[in-house]
XYZ file of N, CA and C in Angstrom:
822
model
N 0.854 -1.206 0.000
C 0.000 0.000 0.000
C 0.879 1.242 0.000
N 0.503 2.190 -0.817
C 1.308 3.429 -0.918
C 0.931 4.390 0.201
N 1.994 5.011 0.737
C 1.744 6.017 1.775
C 1.707 7.401 1.135
N 0.744 8.158 1.584
C 0.651 9.545 1.072
C 1.311 10.454 2.108
N 2.350 11.189 1.646
C 3.045 12.119 2.568
C 2.373 13.479 2.513
N 1.859 13.906 3.592
C 1.259 15.262 3.676
C 2.281 16.184 4.327
N 2.554 17.245 3.635
C 3.528 18.193 4.216
C 2.878 18.953 5.361
N 3.598 19.017 6.445
C 3.069 19.710 7.611
C 3.371 21.206 7.477
N 2.352 22.013 7.660
C 2.528 23.460 7.533
C 1.633 24.155 8.539
N 2.161 25.101 9.226
C 1.359 25.823 10.226
C 0.269 26.613 9.536
N -0.899 26.563 10.072
C -2.048 27.231 9.445
C -1.946 28.745 9.645
N -2.182 29.443 8.522
C -2.220 30.918 8.602
C -0.877 31.596 8.737
N 0.219 30.902 8.463
C 1.540 31.521 8.599
C 2.104 32.029 7.274
N 1.497 31.603 6.155
C 2.082 31.988 4.860
C 1.219 33.019 4.113
N 0.763 34.025 4.864
C -0.146 35.010 4.264
C 0.509 35.772 3.114
N 1.814 36.070 3.224
C 2.461 36.964 2.250
C 3.112 36.217 1.099
N 2.909 34.915 0.979
C 3.588 34.160 -0.075
C 3.185 34.614 -1.467
N 1.878 34.854 -1.653
C 1.383 35.209 -2.991
C 1.742 36.658 -3.365
N 1.912 37.520 -2.329
C 2.161 38.941 -2.616
C 3.645 39.174 -2.899
N 3.915 40.301 -3.540
C 5.309 40.650 -3.848
C 5.974 41.280 -2.636
N 7.072 41.989 -2.888
C 7.800 42.629 -1.792
C 6.991 43.793 -1.235
N 7.162 44.034 0.049
C 6.399 45.091 0.714
C 6.840 46.472 0.203
N 5.870 47.347 -0.119
C 6.173 48.724 -0.547
C 6.949 48.837 -1.826
N 6.854 47.853 -2.691
C 7.648 47.832 -3.924
C 7.131 48.847 -4.945
N 5.796 49.003 -5.002
C 5.200 49.838 -6.062
C 5.378 51.331 -5.865
N 5.822 51.798 -4.652
C 5.914 53.231 -4.381
C 7.145 53.840 -5.055
N 6.911 54.847 -5.888
C 8.028 55.501 -6.572
C 8.547 56.650 -5.712
N 9.848 56.845 -5.740
C 10.434 57.973 -5.009
C 10.431 59.176 -5.939
N 9.635 60.197 -5.556
C 9.534 61.403 -6.386
C 10.376 62.493 -5.744
N 11.163 63.170 -6.558
C 11.979 64.272 -6.051
C 11.052 65.411 -5.623
N 11.116 65.826 -4.325
C 10.179 66.852 -3.861
C 10.311 68.187 -4.601
N 11.507 68.432 -5.185
C 11.725 69.727 -5.842
C 10.994 69.864 -7.179
N 10.411 68.767 -7.657
C 9.624 68.889 -8.903
C 8.311 69.617 -8.623
N 7.887 69.617 -7.344
C 6.625 70.274 -6.968
C 6.848 71.703 -6.471
N 8.083 72.182 -6.537
C 8.385 73.508 -5.971
C 8.451 74.573 -7.053
N 8.225 75.824 -6.606
C 8.507 76.974 -7.486
C 9.280 78.003 -6.672
N 10.028 78.831 -7.378
C 10.938 79.770 -6.707
C 10.378 81.189 -6.731
N 10.513 81.866 -5.599
C 10.056 83.257 -5.462
C 11.244 84.150 -5.118
N 11.226 85.393 -5.609
C 12.296 86.353 -5.304
C 12.037 87.001 -3.953
N 13.114 87.248 -3.213
C 12.989 87.946 -1.925
C 13.355 89.409 -2.152
N 12.410 90.303 -1.873
C 12.631 91.741 -2.070
C 12.833 92.415 -0.712
N 13.978 93.074 -0.561
C 14.287 93.785 0.692
C 13.647 95.177 0.670
N 13.338 95.750 1.846
C 12.742 97.098 1.857
C 13.699 98.170 1.333
N 13.193 99.376 1.164
C 13.960 100.470 0.537
C 15.146 100.974 1.331
N 15.313 100.523 2.605
C 16.449 100.977 3.417
C 17.785 100.474 2.876
N 17.730 99.399 2.090
C 18.964 98.753 1.637
C 19.183 98.993 0.149
N 20.472 99.019 -0.262
C 20.777 99.343 -1.660
C 20.521 98.165 -2.594
N 20.709 96.924 -2.126
C 20.411 95.744 -2.963
C 19.005 95.270 -2.600
N 18.082 95.410 -3.537
C 16.684 95.102 -3.227
C 16.351 93.631 -3.472
N 17.019 93.032 -4.466
C 16.757 91.627 -4.782
C 17.793 90.791 -4.049
N 17.423 90.222 -2.893
C 18.471 89.636 -2.061
C 18.467 88.116 -1.992
N 17.685 87.451 -2.836
C 17.725 85.990 -2.826
C 16.442 85.367 -3.354
N 16.403 84.036 -3.283
C 15.222 83.297 -3.744
C 14.821 82.292 -2.677
N 13.540 81.908 -2.688
C 13.056 80.913 -1.731
C 12.102 79.940 -2.425
N 12.242 78.632 -2.153
C 11.336 77.665 -2.794
C 10.062 77.467 -1.976
N 8.973 77.147 -2.666
C 7.713 76.841 -1.995
C 6.935 75.832 -2.831
N 6.191 74.946 -2.184
C 5.393 73.955 -2.905
C 4.262 74.656 -3.649
N 4.039 74.250 -4.887
C 2.996 74.881 -5.714
C 1.626 74.784 -5.057
N 0.746 75.717 -5.409
C -0.608 75.712 -4.859
C -1.331 74.432 -5.250
N -1.786 73.682 -4.239
C -2.585 72.475 -4.505
C -3.743 72.465 -3.522
N -4.944 72.487 -4.045
C -6.143 72.438 -3.201
C -6.207 73.618 -2.255
N -6.278 73.327 -0.963
C -6.404 74.411 0.030
C -5.046 74.974 0.443
N -3.957 74.299 0.047
C -2.621 74.788 0.402
C -2.161 75.819 -0.626
N -2.303 77.082 -0.284
C -1.946 78.160 -1.217
C -0.497 78.568 -0.983
N 0.261 78.636 -2.071
C 1.709 78.921 -1.987
C 1.980 80.251 -1.288
N 1.244 81.307 -1.659
C 1.504 82.639 -1.089
C 1.248 82.666 0.423
N 0.265 81.866 0.874
C -0.030 81.826 2.318
C 1.089 81.106 3.071
N 1.696 80.110 2.406
C 2.794 79.376 3.040
C 4.060 80.237 3.121
N 4.179 81.201 2.216
C 5.359 82.074 2.216
C 5.273 83.155 3.287
N 4.058 83.639 3.538
C 3.887 84.736 4.509
C 4.362 84.295 5.888
N 5.154 85.154 6.505
C 5.669 84.830 7.842
C 7.044 84.210 7.835
N 7.549 83.844 6.649
C 8.910 83.265 6.584
C 9.939 84.335 6.941
N 10.964 83.925 7.665
C 12.018 84.871 8.062
C 13.310 84.500 7.337
N 13.901 85.484 6.685
C 15.159 85.277 5.950
C 16.268 86.048 6.660
N 17.430 85.436 6.742
C 18.571 86.097 7.379
C 19.596 86.439 6.304
N 19.859 87.731 6.142
C 20.769 88.174 5.088
C 21.882 89.013 5.701
N 23.082 88.820 5.210
C 24.218 89.590 5.706
C 24.108 91.038 5.214
N 24.398 91.980 6.105
C 24.263 93.399 5.747
C 25.269 93.803 4.667
N 26.400 93.091 4.600
C 27.404 93.370 3.565
C 26.816 93.125 2.173
N 25.975 92.077 2.052
C 25.342 91.768 0.769
C 24.228 92.759 0.454
N 23.510 93.198 1.499
C 22.386 94.115 1.281
C 22.844 95.519 0.895
N 24.038 95.903 1.371
C 24.507 97.259 1.099
C 25.788 97.328 0.272
N 26.234 96.186 -0.234
C 27.484 96.109 -1.015
C 28.639 96.792 -0.282
N 28.757 96.504 1.009
C 29.793 97.127 1.827
C 30.389 96.053 2.737
N 31.596 95.604 2.410
C 32.214 94.497 3.146
C 32.579 94.859 4.583
N 32.591 96.147 4.928
C 32.914 96.544 6.301
C 31.784 96.178 7.261
N 30.606 95.887 6.715
C 29.454 95.572 7.571
C 29.164 94.065 7.614
N 30.195 93.271 7.328
C 30.009 91.813 7.201
C 29.586 91.136 8.494
N 29.834 91.775 9.646
C 29.563 91.112 10.926
C 28.126 91.291 11.416
N 27.290 91.964 10.618
C 25.888 92.133 11.049
C 24.945 91.405 10.110
N 23.980 90.695 10.707
C 22.998 89.949 9.911
C 21.623 90.561 10.138
N 20.911 90.775 9.063
C 19.573 91.376 9.124
C 18.532 90.284 8.908
N 17.494 90.289 9.728
C 16.381 89.356 9.535
C 15.250 90.096 8.837
N 14.742 89.483 7.775
C 13.627 90.065 7.026
C 12.472 89.072 7.022
N 11.265 89.569 7.303
C 10.100 88.673 7.315
C 9.183 88.972 6.129
N 8.767 87.913 5.447
C 7.871 88.060 4.295
C 6.475 88.434 4.793
N 5.948 89.558 4.294
C 4.632 90.020 4.749
C 3.579 89.989 3.644
N 4.034 90.031 2.396
C 3.080 90.066 1.280
C 3.736 89.434 0.058
N 2.925 88.754 -0.763
C 3.442 88.151 -1.997
C 2.755 88.820 -3.175
N 3.570 89.392 -4.081
C 3.027 90.030 -5.285
C 3.684 89.381 -6.496
N 2.877 88.654 -7.277
C 3.438 87.937 -8.423
C 4.409 86.892 -7.918
N 5.668 86.987 -8.379
C 6.685 86.044 -7.919
C 7.692 86.721 -6.997
N 7.226 87.750 -6.273
C 8.104 88.467 -5.346
C 7.537 88.440 -3.938
N 8.423 88.217 -2.967
C 8.033 88.263 -1.550
C 8.470 89.623 -1.003
N 7.516 90.440 -0.603
C 7.837 91.753 -0.034
C 8.119 91.566 1.451
N 9.312 91.951 1.878
C 9.712 91.703 3.262
C 9.772 92.999 4.062
N 9.789 92.831 5.381
C 9.929 93.961 6.293
C 10.990 93.599 7.323
N 11.664 94.612 7.877
C 12.713 94.391 8.882
C 12.146 93.599 10.056
N 12.894 92.585 10.510
C 12.391 91.722 11.579
C 13.393 91.580 12.733
N 14.638 91.963 12.498
C 15.620 91.841 13.578
C 17.041 92.017 13.085
N 17.964 92.090 14.026
C 19.373 92.278 13.692
C 20.207 91.477 14.683
N 21.231 90.794 14.196
C 22.141 90.073 15.094
C 23.580 90.264 14.635
N 24.494 90.054 15.556
C 25.926 90.114 15.253
C 26.420 88.699 14.996
N 27.434 88.553 14.174
C 28.009 87.221 13.981
C 28.786 86.861 15.250
N 28.845 85.573 15.541
C 29.483 85.113 16.782
C 30.964 85.490 16.812
N 31.628 85.387 15.647
C 33.091 85.659 15.655
C 33.384 87.117 15.993
N 32.513 88.032 15.573
C 32.714 89.448 15.876
C 32.561 89.690 17.379
N 31.523 89.111 17.973
C 31.299 89.284 19.419
C 32.465 88.716 20.213
N 32.936 87.521 19.801
C 34.053 86.884 20.519
C 35.349 87.699 20.378
N 35.531 88.305 19.202
C 36.778 89.055 18.972
C 36.831 90.339 19.808
N 35.661 90.866 20.187
C 35.640 92.114 20.970
C 35.902 91.874 22.452
N 35.561 90.671 22.934
C 35.729 90.369 24.361
C 37.203 90.069 24.642
N 37.803 90.915 25.471
C 39.229 90.750 25.789
C 39.440 90.881 27.296
N 40.652 90.550 27.719
C 40.986 90.693 29.142
C 41.322 92.154 29.448
N 41.385 92.449 30.726
C 41.825 93.740 31.267
C 40.885 94.909 30.917
N 39.629 94.596 30.637
C 38.646 95.670 30.401
C 37.277 95.202 30.900
N 36.372 96.121 31.107
C 35.020 95.753 31.573
C 34.068 95.644 30.393
N 33.196 94.651 30.447
C 32.152 94.488 29.438
C 30.846 94.987 30.060
N 30.180 95.902 29.368
C 28.930 96.456 29.900
C 27.805 96.215 28.896
N 26.719 95.607 29.387
C 25.577 95.307 28.518
C 24.294 95.887 29.103
N 23.381 96.282 28.211
C 22.074 96.765 28.651
C 21.045 96.424 27.591
N 19.794 96.259 28.003
C 18.726 96.043 27.012
C 17.480 96.820 27.429
N 16.682 97.179 26.435
C 15.480 97.964 26.708
C 14.412 97.642 25.663
N 13.136 97.667 26.080
C 12.027 97.475 25.154
C 11.544 98.839 24.687
N 11.443 99.003 23.380
C 11.014 100.301 22.835
C 9.827 100.111 21.893
N 9.042 101.176 21.754
C 7.914 101.151 20.821
C 8.078 102.316 19.859
N 8.161 101.996 18.563
C 8.338 103.051 17.561
C 7.020 103.808 17.389
N 7.090 104.958 16.734
C 5.889 105.787 16.579
C 4.830 105.117 15.707
N 5.245 104.117 14.874
C 4.241 103.425 14.054
C 3.825 102.068 14.656
N 4.126 101.857 15.954
C 3.536 100.720 16.674
C 4.334 99.437 16.739
N 5.607 99.428 16.315
C 6.430 98.216 16.418
C 7.094 98.187 17.801
N 6.972 97.052 18.496
C 7.628 96.916 19.809
C 8.858 96.035 19.617
N 10.019 96.571 20.003
C 11.272 95.837 19.815
C 12.103 95.843 21.083
N 12.969 94.852 21.198
C 13.917 94.811 22.315
C 15.306 95.043 21.753
N 15.972 96.074 22.256
C 17.316 96.430 21.779
C 18.357 96.010 22.814
N 19.401 95.339 22.367
C 20.488 94.909 23.251
C 21.739 95.703 22.874
N 22.358 96.298 23.890
C 23.565 97.099 23.619
C 24.756 96.463 24.331
N 25.907 96.567 23.706
C 27.145 96.041 24.304
C 28.230 97.106 24.168
N 29.093 97.207 25.177
C 30.183 98.190 25.119
C 31.330 97.743 26.009
N 32.515 98.298 25.758
C 33.701 97.917 26.527
C 34.442 99.177 26.958
N 35.053 99.096 28.119
C 35.842 100.247 28.586
C 37.188 100.253 27.858
N 37.784 101.430 27.783
C 39.113 101.499 27.141
C 40.055 102.369 27.963
N 41.318 102.223 27.678
C 42.332 102.985 28.433
C 42.222 104.465 28.108
N 42.546 105.267 29.119
C 42.573 106.722 28.870
C 43.857 107.050 28.109
N 43.879 108.192 27.396
C 45.121 108.533 26.686
C 46.304 108.628 27.661
N 47.452 108.193 27.240
C 48.711 108.047 28.023
C 48.510 107.386 29.391
N 47.653 106.332 29.424
C 47.493 105.553 30.662
C 48.559 104.472 30.711
N 49.184 104.317 31.881
C 50.244 103.325 32.034
C 49.703 102.030 32.638
N 48.674 102.169 33.458
C 48.080 100.998 34.120
C 47.572 100.004 33.069
N 47.804 98.727 33.340
C 47.455 97.678 32.372
C 45.949 97.538 32.205
N 45.215 97.638 33.304
C 43.768 97.370 33.262
C 42.959 98.665 33.135
N 41.713 98.504 32.654
C 40.794 99.656 32.631
C 39.404 99.168 33.031
N 39.275 98.872 34.330
C 38.004 98.362 34.834
C 37.139 99.511 35.356
N 35.866 99.481 35.023
C 34.921 100.463 35.576
C 34.321 99.868 36.834
N 34.156 100.687 37.877
C 33.565 100.148 39.109
C 32.045 100.015 38.976
N 31.405 99.417 39.961
C 29.978 99.080 39.882
C 29.104 100.313 39.648
N 29.434 101.414 40.324
C 28.630 102.641 40.185
C 28.746 103.200 38.764
N 29.985 103.156 38.237
C 30.196 103.648 36.860
C 29.438 102.763 35.861
N 29.512 101.457 36.065
C 28.804 100.532 35.169
C 27.301 100.785 35.206
N 26.790 101.056 36.408
C 25.357 101.297 36.578
C 24.937 102.552 35.814
N 25.730 103.614 35.935
C 25.369 104.867 35.251
C 25.550 104.750 33.732
N 26.517 103.925 33.285
C 26.701 103.702 31.839
C 25.502 102.933 31.279
N 25.058 101.909 32.036
C 23.875 101.153 31.602
C 22.647 102.056 31.517
N 22.520 102.953 32.496
C 21.378 103.885 32.513
C 21.417 104.777 31.276
N 22.621 105.266 30.950
C 22.801 106.122 29.753
C 22.430 105.341 28.483
N 22.873 104.073 28.424
C 22.581 103.229 27.261
C 21.068 103.119 27.043
N 20.344 102.815 28.147
C 18.884 102.657 28.060
C 18.217 103.950 27.631
N 18.682 105.055 28.225
C 18.113 106.379 27.907
C 18.228 106.691 26.427
N 19.449 106.525 25.900
C 19.712 106.887 24.500
C 18.966 105.956 23.546
N 18.956 104.642 23.865
C 18.236 103.691 23.002
C 16.747 104.033 22.948
N 16.161 104.372 24.107
C 14.733 104.724 24.153
C 14.465 106.016 23.398
N 15.328 107.008 23.638
C 15.127 108.326 23.005
C 15.200 108.240 21.487
N 16.200 107.501 20.993
C 16.403 107.415 19.541
C 15.328 106.579 18.847
N 14.722 105.636 19.586
C 13.789 104.699 18.957
C 12.334 105.148 19.008
N 11.928 105.731 20.138
C 10.502 106.043 20.306
C 10.072 107.248 19.476
N 11.030 108.061 19.070
C 10.672 109.304 18.372
C 10.525 109.128 16.860
N 10.776 107.909 16.334
C 10.735 107.742 14.879
C 10.020 106.460 14.473
N 9.769 106.334 13.167
C 9.119 105.134 12.635
C 10.164 104.046 12.396
N 9.682 102.833 12.098
C 10.582 101.686 11.906
C 11.602 101.947 10.803
N 11.143 102.538 9.691
C 12.026 102.782 8.547
C 13.207 103.677 8.943
N 12.901 104.735 9.705
C 13.961 105.659 10.149
C 14.896 104.974 11.144
N 14.303 104.123 12.003
C 15.103 103.429 13.010
C 16.097 102.470 12.355
N 15.653 101.772 11.304
C 16.552 100.859 10.575
C 17.683 101.665 9.942
N 17.346 102.867 9.454
C 18.370 103.750 8.882
C 19.380 104.210 9.925
N 18.983 104.181 11.207
C 19.920 104.516 12.292
C 20.794 103.309 12.642
N 20.206 102.097 12.527
C 20.976 100.882 12.847
C 22.118 100.681 11.861
N 21.866 100.975 10.567
C 22.853 100.658 9.522
C 24.183 101.394 9.752
N 24.191 102.736 9.925
C 25.491 103.388 10.163
C 25.911 103.396 11.637
N 25.181 102.711 12.502
C 25.471 102.607 13.940
C 25.490 103.961 14.632
N 24.459 104.733 14.369
C 24.327 106.075 14.951
C 24.184 105.981 16.466
N 23.353 105.034 16.942
C 23.044 104.938 18.381
C 24.295 104.560 19.175
N 25.089 103.603 18.645
C 26.325 103.193 19.320
C 27.298 104.345 19.494
N 27.443 105.158 18.448
C 28.366 106.310 18.510
C 27.862 107.355 19.504
N 26.530 107.510 19.541
C 25.897 108.468 20.453
C 26.154 108.058 21.906
N 26.047 106.753 22.188
C 26.277 106.239 23.553
C 27.740 106.432 23.939
N 28.632 106.141 22.981
C 30.070 106.282 23.223
C 30.415 107.717 23.627
N 29.793 108.663 22.894
C 30.044 110.087 23.155
C 29.500 110.490 24.526
N 28.286 109.991 24.847
C 27.633 110.377 26.104
C 28.339 109.805 27.327
N 29.007 108.647 27.162
C 29.645 107.983 28.305
C 31.083 108.447 28.557
N 31.607 109.313 27.703
C 32.994 109.772 27.868
C 33.231 110.377 29.254
N 32.222 111.073 29.771
C 32.349 111.720 31.089
C 32.352 110.728 32.235
N 31.796 109.542 32.028
C 31.733 108.540 33.099
C 32.983 107.648 33.028
N 33.199 107.039 31.858
C 34.388 106.199 31.628
C 34.563 106.068 30.118
N 35.779 106.220 29.584
C 35.951 106.113 28.126
C 35.511 104.736 27.618
N 34.740 104.738 26.524
C 34.183 103.484 25.990
C 34.683 103.226 24.575
N 34.654 101.955 24.179
C 35.001 101.568 22.811
C 34.108 100.401 22.380
N 34.046 100.162 21.082
C 33.231 99.063 20.518
C 31.808 99.034 21.073
N 31.154 100.182 21.076
C 29.764 100.233 21.558
C 28.853 99.963 20.365
N 28.064 98.912 20.466
C 27.190 98.504 19.347
C 25.817 98.108 19.851
N 24.824 98.252 18.968
C 23.533 97.595 19.198
C 23.747 96.196 18.642
N 23.986 95.222 19.518
C 24.408 93.895 19.051
C 23.233 93.038 18.595
N 22.020 93.389 19.066
C 20.871 92.564 18.702
C 19.588 93.386 18.764
N 18.701 93.135 17.808
C 17.373 93.753 17.820
C 16.368 92.632 17.622
N 15.381 92.574 18.522
C 14.389 91.506 18.492
C 13.019 92.125 18.305
N 12.249 91.619 17.364
C 10.887 92.112 17.165
C 9.957 91.390 18.138
N 9.242 92.163 18.968
C 8.339 91.550 19.943
C 6.881 91.621 19.481
N 6.469 92.797 19.007
C 5.082 92.967 18.553
C 5.066 93.821 17.308
N 4.104 93.500 16.429
C 3.961 94.293 15.211
C 2.540 94.837 15.138
N 2.360 96.016 14.552
C 0.995 96.527 14.424
C 0.210 95.742 13.377
N -1.080 96.054 13.244
C -1.933 95.374 12.273
C -1.352 95.603 10.878
N -1.354 94.548 10.050
C -0.728 94.626 8.725
C -1.367 95.711 7.862
N -0.511 96.567 7.310
C -0.973 97.672 6.462
C -0.203 97.603 5.138
N -0.925 97.252 4.065
C -0.268 97.047 2.767
C 0.337 98.334 2.225
N -0.379 99.457 2.387
C 0.148 100.732 1.847
C 1.459 101.108 2.526
N 1.554 100.833 3.858
C 2.787 101.117 4.592
C 3.931 100.263 4.057
N 3.617 98.983 3.776
C 4.637 98.055 3.281
C 5.117 98.475 1.902
N 4.169 98.859 1.036
C 4.532 99.299 -0.317
C 5.350 100.586 -0.266
N 5.026 101.430 0.715
C 5.771 102.678 0.898
C 7.213 102.368 1.286
N 7.379 101.360 2.170
C 8.723 100.945 2.607
C 9.523 100.370 1.447
N 8.795 99.776 0.483
C 9.459 99.193 -0.681
C 9.601 100.191 -1.822
N 9.018 101.382 -1.630
C 9.127 102.422 -2.658
C 8.272 102.157 -3.869
N 7.278 101.239 -3.754
C 6.402 100.956 -4.890
C 5.168 101.850 -4.865
N 5.004 102.581 -3.771
C 3.833 103.448 -3.647
C 4.261 104.630 -2.801
N 3.366 105.550 -2.553
C 3.721 106.697 -1.722
C 4.225 107.855 -2.545
N 4.629 108.961 -1.859
C 4.987 110.196 -2.561
C 6.150 110.061 -3.529
N 7.151 109.240 -3.168
C 8.341 109.110 -4.032
C 7.981 108.528 -5.389
N 7.176 107.451 -5.360
C 6.796 106.789 -6.606
C 5.838 107.655 -7.415
N 4.945 108.359 -6.689
C 3.968 109.211 -7.371
C 4.676 110.363 -8.084
N 5.696 110.906 -7.430
C 6.425 112.028 -8.024
C 7.220 111.570 -9.244
N 7.681 110.329 -9.209
C 8.508 109.828 -10.311
C 7.714 109.729 -11.614
N 6.452 109.309 -11.546
C 5.657 109.112 -12.753
C 4.711 110.286 -12.962
N 5.232 111.333 -13.578
C 4.400 112.527 -13.802
C 3.859 112.580 -15.227
N 4.279 111.638 -16.059
C 3.803 111.618 -17.453
C 4.665 112.494 -18.340
N 4.458 112.418 -19.649
C 5.245 113.201 -20.603
C 4.471 114.427 -21.048
N 5.228 115.445 -21.416
C 4.604 116.685 -21.905
C 4.073 116.445 -23.323
N 2.861 116.900 -23.567
C 2.247 116.700 -24.888
C 2.448 117.966 -25.713
N 2.992 117.772 -26.920
C 3.221 118.909 -27.832
C 1.919 119.297 -28.526
N 1.598 120.566 -28.503
C 0.392 121.066 -29.189
C 0.835 121.800 -30.447
N 0.178 121.515 -31.558
C 0.537 122.169 -32.832
C 0.327 123.672 -32.712
N 1.252 124.438 -33.303
C 1.220 125.908 -33.180
C -0.014 126.510 -33.839
N -0.443 125.908 -34.978
C -1.572 126.500 -35.719
C -2.925 126.131 -35.096
N -2.907 125.221 -34.131
C -4.190 124.815 -33.538
C -4.634 125.868 -32.544
N -5.487 126.762 -32.990
C -5.984 127.836 -32.138
C -7.214 127.321 -31.394
N -7.258 127.432 -30.059
C -8.393 126.879 -29.320
C -9.738 127.465 -29.750
N -9.738 128.752 -30.184
C -11.000 129.410 -30.555
C -11.545 128.848 -31.883
N -10.605 128.399 -32.788
C -11.016 127.914 -34.111
C -11.581 126.494 -34.066
N -11.271 125.750 -32.936
C -11.727 124.353 -32.872
C -13.239 124.289 -32.713
N -13.899 123.311 -33.368
C -15.350 123.152 -33.185
C -15.641 122.664 -31.779
N -16.722 123.168 -31.200
C -17.076 122.771 -29.834
C -17.871 121.470 -29.904
N -17.114 120.363 -29.616
C -17.743 119.052 -29.756
C -18.778 118.804 -28.662
N -18.584 119.436 -27.545
C -19.463 119.142 -26.411
C -20.691 120.033 -26.357
N -20.935 120.805 -27.362
C -22.075 121.742 -27.349
C -23.389 120.985 -27.423
N -24.343 121.450 -26.662
C -25.678 120.823 -26.675
C -26.587 121.658 -27.553
N -27.206 121.035 -28.563
C -28.066 121.767 -29.507
C -29.495 121.799 -28.978
C-alpha cells in the first residue's frame, strides 16, 4: 500500500507568499519637482533690493503657496544688502509680509551680530557692559534692543587694566537705556533701521559715556521684534518704494506737444448741446 506524505505546515503563517515585496510599487519622487521659486525683495532701506530666492510647494487644493510664504524669516548679511564688506559682521532678519506675483515683499524683523565678531571684541583687562530695553516706535512696532560696550584705556594711561567700578557701570547702563529709548521712540521703523545701519546709536552712547568712563566698541548687538501693528499694505509698499509720494512724483507723465496753428478758438465745440 502506498503512503501519502502530507507536508506539515502551520495554518495561517504563509499570508504573504502570494504577494510581492512590501512597498515595492511606491516611486520615489523628487520633492523639488513640486516647488517653485520666489524672489525675496528687501525694503527700501537697503541698496540691494533683490536679495535671494526661496522655494515653496505649488498651490494644490487648500494649500496656497503665497499663504505658506507669509511669515517666513530670511537672514541676510548686511554686507550683501549694502554692497559694503565693512558691515560683514551684522545679519539682518527680514520677514515676508506680502506676496506680489513672484516676489516676496519683506519687512525688517531683527538684527544680530556674527558670533566671531562678538568673541573678537571680548578681551581681558577691560570691563564688558551690557544693557537692554524694550522700545515702541511711533508706528507701533515693539522691539527689544540689546547694547554692548567695553571700557578702554585713557590717553597716556600706564596701568594695564581699565576696569569700571559698579557705580560707573550702573550709570553707563542707565545712559545706554536712555539713548536707546530716546532714539527709537521718536521715529518710525524705517527711520530706526536707517539709524541701525550706520550705527548712529552706538556712537551716540560712546560720546555720552565719555564723562563717566571712556568706551570703545559700543554697538547695538541685537534687535528683536516683539510685537507688530496690524498689517498695512500701503505702509509696506511705501517701505518698498512701490507706492507713496516718491513713486507718485517719479511718474508725472510726458509733456504733450500742441501744434502751433491749432488755435483753441477755431476748434469746433464738440461738447455743445443743440
